[in-house]
Every structure is written in C-alpha cells, then in structure tokens.
Tab-separated table of C-alpha atoms in Angstrom:
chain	number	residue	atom	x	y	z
P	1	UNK	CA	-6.763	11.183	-13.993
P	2	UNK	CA	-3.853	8.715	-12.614
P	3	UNK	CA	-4.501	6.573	-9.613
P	4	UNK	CA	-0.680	6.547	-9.895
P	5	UNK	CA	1.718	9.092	-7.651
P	6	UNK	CA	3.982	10.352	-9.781
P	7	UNK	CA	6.504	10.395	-7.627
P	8	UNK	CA	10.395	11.665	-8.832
P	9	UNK	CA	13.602	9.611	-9.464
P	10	UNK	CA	14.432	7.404	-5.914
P	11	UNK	CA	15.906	8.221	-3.327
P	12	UNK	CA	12.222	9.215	-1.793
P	13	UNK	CA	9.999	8.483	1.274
P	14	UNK	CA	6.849	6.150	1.529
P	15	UNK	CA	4.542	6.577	4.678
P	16	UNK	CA	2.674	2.951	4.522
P	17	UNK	CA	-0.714	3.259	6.436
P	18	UNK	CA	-3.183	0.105	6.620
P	19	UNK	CA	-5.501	0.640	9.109
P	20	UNK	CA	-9.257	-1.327	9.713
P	21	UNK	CA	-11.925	0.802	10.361
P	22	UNK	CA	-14.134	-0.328	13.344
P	23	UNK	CA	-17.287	-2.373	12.945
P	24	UNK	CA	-20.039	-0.548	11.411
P	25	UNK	CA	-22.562	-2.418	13.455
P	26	UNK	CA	-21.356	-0.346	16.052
P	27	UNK	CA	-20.640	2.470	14.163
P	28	UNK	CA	-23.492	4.482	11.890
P	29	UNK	CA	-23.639	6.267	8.317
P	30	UNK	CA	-23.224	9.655	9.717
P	31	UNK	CA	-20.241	8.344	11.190
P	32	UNK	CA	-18.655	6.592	7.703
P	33	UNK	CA	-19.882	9.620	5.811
P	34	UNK	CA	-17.779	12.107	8.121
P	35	UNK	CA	-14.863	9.671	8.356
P	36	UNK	CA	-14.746	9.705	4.129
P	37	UNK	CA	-15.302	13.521	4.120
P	38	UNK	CA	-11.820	13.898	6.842
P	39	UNK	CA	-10.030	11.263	4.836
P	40	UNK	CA	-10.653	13.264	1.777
P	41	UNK	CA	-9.728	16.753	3.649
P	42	UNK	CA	-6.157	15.209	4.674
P	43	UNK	CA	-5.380	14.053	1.093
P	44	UNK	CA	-6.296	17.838	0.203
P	45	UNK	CA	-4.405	19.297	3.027
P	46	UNK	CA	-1.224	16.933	2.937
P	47	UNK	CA	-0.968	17.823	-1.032
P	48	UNK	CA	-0.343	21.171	0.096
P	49	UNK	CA	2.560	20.111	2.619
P	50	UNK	CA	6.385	20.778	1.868
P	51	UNK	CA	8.100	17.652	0.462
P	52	UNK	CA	4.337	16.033	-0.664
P	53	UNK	CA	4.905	13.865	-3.677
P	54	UNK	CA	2.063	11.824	-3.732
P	55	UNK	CA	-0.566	9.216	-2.068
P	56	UNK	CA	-2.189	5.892	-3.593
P	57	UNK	CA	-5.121	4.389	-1.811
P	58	UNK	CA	-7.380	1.968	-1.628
P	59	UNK	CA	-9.707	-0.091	0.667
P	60	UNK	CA	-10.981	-3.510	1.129
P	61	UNK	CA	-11.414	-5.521	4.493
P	62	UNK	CA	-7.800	-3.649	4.570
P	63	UNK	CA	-7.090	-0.191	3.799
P	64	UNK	CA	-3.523	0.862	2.461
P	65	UNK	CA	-2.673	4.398	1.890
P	66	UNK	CA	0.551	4.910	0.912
P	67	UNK	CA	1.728	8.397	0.490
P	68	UNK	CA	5.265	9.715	-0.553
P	69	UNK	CA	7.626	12.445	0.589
P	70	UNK	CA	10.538	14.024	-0.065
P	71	UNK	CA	12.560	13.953	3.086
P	72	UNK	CA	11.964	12.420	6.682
P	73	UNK	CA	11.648	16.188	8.065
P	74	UNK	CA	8.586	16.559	6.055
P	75	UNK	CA	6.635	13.612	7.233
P	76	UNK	CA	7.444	14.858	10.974
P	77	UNK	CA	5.853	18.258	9.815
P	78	UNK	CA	3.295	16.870	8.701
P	79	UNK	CA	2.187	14.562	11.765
P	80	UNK	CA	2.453	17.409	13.557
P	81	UNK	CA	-0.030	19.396	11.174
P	82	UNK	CA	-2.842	21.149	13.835
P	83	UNK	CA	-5.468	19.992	11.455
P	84	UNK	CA	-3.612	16.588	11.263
P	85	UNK	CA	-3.592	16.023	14.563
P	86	UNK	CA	-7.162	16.302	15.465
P	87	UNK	CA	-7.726	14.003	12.653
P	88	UNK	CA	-5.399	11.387	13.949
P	89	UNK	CA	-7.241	11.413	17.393
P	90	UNK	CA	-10.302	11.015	15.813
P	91	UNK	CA	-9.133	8.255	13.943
P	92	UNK	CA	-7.465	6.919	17.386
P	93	UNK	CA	-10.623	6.726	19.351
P	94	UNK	CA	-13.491	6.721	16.704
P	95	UNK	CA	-12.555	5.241	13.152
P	96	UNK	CA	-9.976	3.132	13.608
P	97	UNK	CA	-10.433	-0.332	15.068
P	98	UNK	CA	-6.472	-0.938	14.107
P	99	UNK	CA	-3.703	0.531	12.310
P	100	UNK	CA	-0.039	0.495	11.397
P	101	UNK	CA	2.460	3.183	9.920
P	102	UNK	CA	5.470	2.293	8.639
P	103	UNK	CA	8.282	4.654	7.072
P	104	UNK	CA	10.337	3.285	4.622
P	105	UNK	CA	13.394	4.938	2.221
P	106	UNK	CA	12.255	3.767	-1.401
P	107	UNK	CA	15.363	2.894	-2.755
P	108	UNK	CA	14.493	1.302	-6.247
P	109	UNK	CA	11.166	1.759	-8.484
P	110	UNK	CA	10.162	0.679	-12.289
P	111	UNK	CA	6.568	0.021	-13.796
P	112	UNK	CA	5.074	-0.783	-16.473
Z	1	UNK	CA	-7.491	-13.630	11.398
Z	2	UNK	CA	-5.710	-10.067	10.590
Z	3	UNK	CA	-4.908	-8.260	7.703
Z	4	UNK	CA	-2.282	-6.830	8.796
Z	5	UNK	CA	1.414	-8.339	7.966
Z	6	UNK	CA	2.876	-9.473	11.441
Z	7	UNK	CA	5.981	-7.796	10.601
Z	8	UNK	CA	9.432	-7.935	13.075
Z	9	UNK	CA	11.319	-4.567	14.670
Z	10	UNK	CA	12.815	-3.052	11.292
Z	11	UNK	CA	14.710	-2.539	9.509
Z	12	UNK	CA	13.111	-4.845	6.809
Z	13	UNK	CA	11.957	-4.291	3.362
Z	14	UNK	CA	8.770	-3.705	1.887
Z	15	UNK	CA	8.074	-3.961	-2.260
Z	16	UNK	CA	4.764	-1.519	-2.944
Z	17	UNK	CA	3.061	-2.700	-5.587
Z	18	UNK	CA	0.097	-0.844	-7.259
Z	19	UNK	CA	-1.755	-1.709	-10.389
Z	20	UNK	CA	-4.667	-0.989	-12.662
Z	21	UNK	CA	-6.510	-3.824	-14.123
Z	22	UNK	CA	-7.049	-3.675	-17.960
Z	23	UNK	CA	-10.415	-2.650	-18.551
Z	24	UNK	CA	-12.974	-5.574	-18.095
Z	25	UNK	CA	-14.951	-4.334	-21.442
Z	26	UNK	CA	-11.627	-5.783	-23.639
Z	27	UNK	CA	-11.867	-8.458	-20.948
Z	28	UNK	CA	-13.973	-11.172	-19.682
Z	29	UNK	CA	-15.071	-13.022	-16.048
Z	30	UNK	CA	-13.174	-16.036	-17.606
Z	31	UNK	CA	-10.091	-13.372	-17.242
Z	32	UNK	CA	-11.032	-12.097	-14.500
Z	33	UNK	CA	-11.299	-14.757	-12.756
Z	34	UNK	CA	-7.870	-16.518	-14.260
Z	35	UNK	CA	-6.622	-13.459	-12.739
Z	36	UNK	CA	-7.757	-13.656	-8.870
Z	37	UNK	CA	-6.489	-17.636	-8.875
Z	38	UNK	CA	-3.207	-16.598	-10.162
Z	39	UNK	CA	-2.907	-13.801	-7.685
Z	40	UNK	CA	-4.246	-15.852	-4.882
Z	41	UNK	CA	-1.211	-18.844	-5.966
Z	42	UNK	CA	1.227	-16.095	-5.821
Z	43	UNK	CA	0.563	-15.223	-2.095
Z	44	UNK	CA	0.666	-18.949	-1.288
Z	45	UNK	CA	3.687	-19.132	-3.249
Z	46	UNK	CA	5.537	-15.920	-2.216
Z	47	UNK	CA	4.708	-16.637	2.100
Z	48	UNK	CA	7.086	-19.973	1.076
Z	49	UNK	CA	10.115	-18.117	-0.169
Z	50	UNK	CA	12.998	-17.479	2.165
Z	51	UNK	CA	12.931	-13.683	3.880
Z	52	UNK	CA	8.899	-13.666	3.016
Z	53	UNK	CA	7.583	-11.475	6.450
Z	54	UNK	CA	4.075	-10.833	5.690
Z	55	UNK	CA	1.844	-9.246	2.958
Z	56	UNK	CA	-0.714	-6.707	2.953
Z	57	UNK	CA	-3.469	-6.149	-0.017
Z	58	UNK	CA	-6.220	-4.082	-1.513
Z	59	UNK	CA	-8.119	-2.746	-4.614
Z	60	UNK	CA	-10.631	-0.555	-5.788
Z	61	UNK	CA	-9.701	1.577	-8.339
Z	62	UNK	CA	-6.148	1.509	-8.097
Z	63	UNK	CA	-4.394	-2.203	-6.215
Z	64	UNK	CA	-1.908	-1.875	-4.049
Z	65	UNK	CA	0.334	-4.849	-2.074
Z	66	UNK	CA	2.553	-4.659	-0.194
Z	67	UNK	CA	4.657	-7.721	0.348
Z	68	UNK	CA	7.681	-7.712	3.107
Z	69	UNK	CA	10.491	-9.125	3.313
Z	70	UNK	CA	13.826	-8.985	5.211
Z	71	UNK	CA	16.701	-8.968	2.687
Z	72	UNK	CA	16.814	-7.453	-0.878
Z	73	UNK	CA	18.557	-10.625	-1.658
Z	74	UNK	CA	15.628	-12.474	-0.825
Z	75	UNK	CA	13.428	-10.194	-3.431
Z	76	UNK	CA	15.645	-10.749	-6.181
Z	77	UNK	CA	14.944	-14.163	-5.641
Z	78	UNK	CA	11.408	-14.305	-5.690
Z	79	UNK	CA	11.311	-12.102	-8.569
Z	80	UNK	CA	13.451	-14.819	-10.073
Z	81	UNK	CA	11.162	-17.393	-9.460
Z	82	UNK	CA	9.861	-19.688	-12.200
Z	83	UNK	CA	6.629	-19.995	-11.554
Z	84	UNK	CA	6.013	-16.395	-10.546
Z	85	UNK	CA	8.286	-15.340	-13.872
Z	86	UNK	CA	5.246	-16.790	-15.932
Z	87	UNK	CA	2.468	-14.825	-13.908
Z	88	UNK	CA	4.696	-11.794	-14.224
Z	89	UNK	CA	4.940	-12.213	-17.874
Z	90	UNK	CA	1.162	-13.045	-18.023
Z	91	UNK	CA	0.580	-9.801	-16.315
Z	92	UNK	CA	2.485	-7.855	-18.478
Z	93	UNK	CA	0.584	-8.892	-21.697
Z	94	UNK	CA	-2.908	-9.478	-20.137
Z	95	UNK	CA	-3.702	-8.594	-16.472
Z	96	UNK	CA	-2.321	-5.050	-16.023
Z	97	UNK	CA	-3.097	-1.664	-17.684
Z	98	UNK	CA	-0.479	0.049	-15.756
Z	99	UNK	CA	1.571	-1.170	-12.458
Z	100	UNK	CA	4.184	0.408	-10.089
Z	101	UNK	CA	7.217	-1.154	-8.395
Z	102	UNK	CA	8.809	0.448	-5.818
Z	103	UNK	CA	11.352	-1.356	-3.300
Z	104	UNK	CA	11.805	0.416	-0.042
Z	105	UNK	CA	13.781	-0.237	3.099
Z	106	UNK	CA	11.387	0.469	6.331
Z	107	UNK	CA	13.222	2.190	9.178
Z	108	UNK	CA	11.008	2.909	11.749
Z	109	UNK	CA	6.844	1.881	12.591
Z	110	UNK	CA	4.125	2.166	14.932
Z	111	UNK	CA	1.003	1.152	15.631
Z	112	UNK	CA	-2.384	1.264	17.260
C-alpha cells in the first residue's frame, strides 16, 4: 500500500487542511477514539465523491491532510456532503482547537 | 507559538512535499539523526530566502510540508540554492524512499 495519492497529469486541485486538535486534558479517549473513527469515515466517504483523486495525511503537533480533486465544482460538492457537514461541525465545536483550508490549482508535480 | 504558516490574502503559492523515509533497518540513528539536523537547517535556511511566507510540517508514515511562498520565481530560486542543492542531492541517494513534488497556486482559504 502507497501513502502516496496517485494523482493524474497537472492541471489538478489540492484541498490543504492543517488543523490542531484541542487539548486532550480537556478532552477524553472516548472523544479521540470517535474523532479517529469520523476522520477515517470521511476519507472512506470522500473516495467515493466525483472528481476524488486522492488524500495524504499525517499528524504531529500539526496535522496536514491534503486531498486532491479534479475540478473546483467537486470540492464545493463535497463540503456540502450531508454526512460532511455534520462532520465539519463537529470538528468546529468539538475537535478542532484551530484549522485552515486552503485551495490551491497544482500546476507542476515530479518525484522521485 | 503556532504551527500554522501565517500566510497573506492569496493568491500565493504553496510547494507540497511528501516523503517516505528509507527504511531505518538499512539505516541507522547516526542517519537518522543526520537527517532531522539537515531538515531542521533547511527551514532556517528556506524562512531567509526572498518570497519565503511560512511553512507547515508533519510525519508519521508518510511526511508532508508544505512550504509557501509568493512567486514561482522565488521557488526556482530556492530550489537553486547551493546549500539546499547538496541536501537535495543527499536526499535523493540516502534520506528518501520515495517523495512527491507538487507546486500549486492557492486561490482562495479560510479558517477557524
């Protein structure tokens, strides 16, 4: 298994999402364990969205999830996804202490 | 202090970069630990180039930065840099398994 998207020829659309979860001091297990169990339901359910292409994650002090799309109309779908949307005001007033989204046009890519 | 990149109103760029680490059985902690002072000098490095707007970093698996910046002029150049040609060529033959470049152009962002 690839941690790697393996996303198609550019032109194509990142979603950048770092986000810091709040303090588990305040927080609790049950809480962490049903945050990791919605994180890994929206990676299910946004594979299954028109124009998905892939998602990278990972998680430090930071965490950066960077998933990739097709076409702009696809990422507004997909905010507006029912199930989406009750996980993004969870994350608003329960998981997240901060976050930031930013949509960008990858223009260029090469690896290694 | 935050993690998060104090980035401006876009549009600005952002270079995604994700890696795997070779595996630390063909390695060693003398590697590994080469590898977090070289990565730690290119941050320092990098927030001193011209256009540098923030950076953003993680790993588990899978590492992924994101660096910003606000003119693909201002990549080229710090991909042209001396010092960071030698870690890139270092990383190449010893650091990485696999890595990802991918150049993108954000257009719009929010935040909580």
């Amino acid at each position: 298994m690839s941690y790697f998207a393996n996303t198609p020829k550019p032109p194509y659309f990142a979603v950048i999402f770092t986000s810091t979860l709040v303090n588990t001091e305040k927080n609790n297990r049950e809480n962490e364990s049903s945050y990791d169990e919605m994180a890994t339901r929206m990676v299910e359910l946004a594979s299954k969205q028109p124009g998905f292409l892939g998602i990278e994650s990972a998680r430090q002090d930071l965490g950066i999830t960077v998933s990739y799309w097709s076409d702009l109309e696809s990422i507004k779908q997909w905010k507006l996804n029912e199930e989406h949307q009750s996980a993004q005001k969870l994350g608003r007033s329960d998981w997240y202490s901060a976050f930031k989204v930013r949509i960008s046009k990858v223009e260029r890519d090469y690896n290694l």
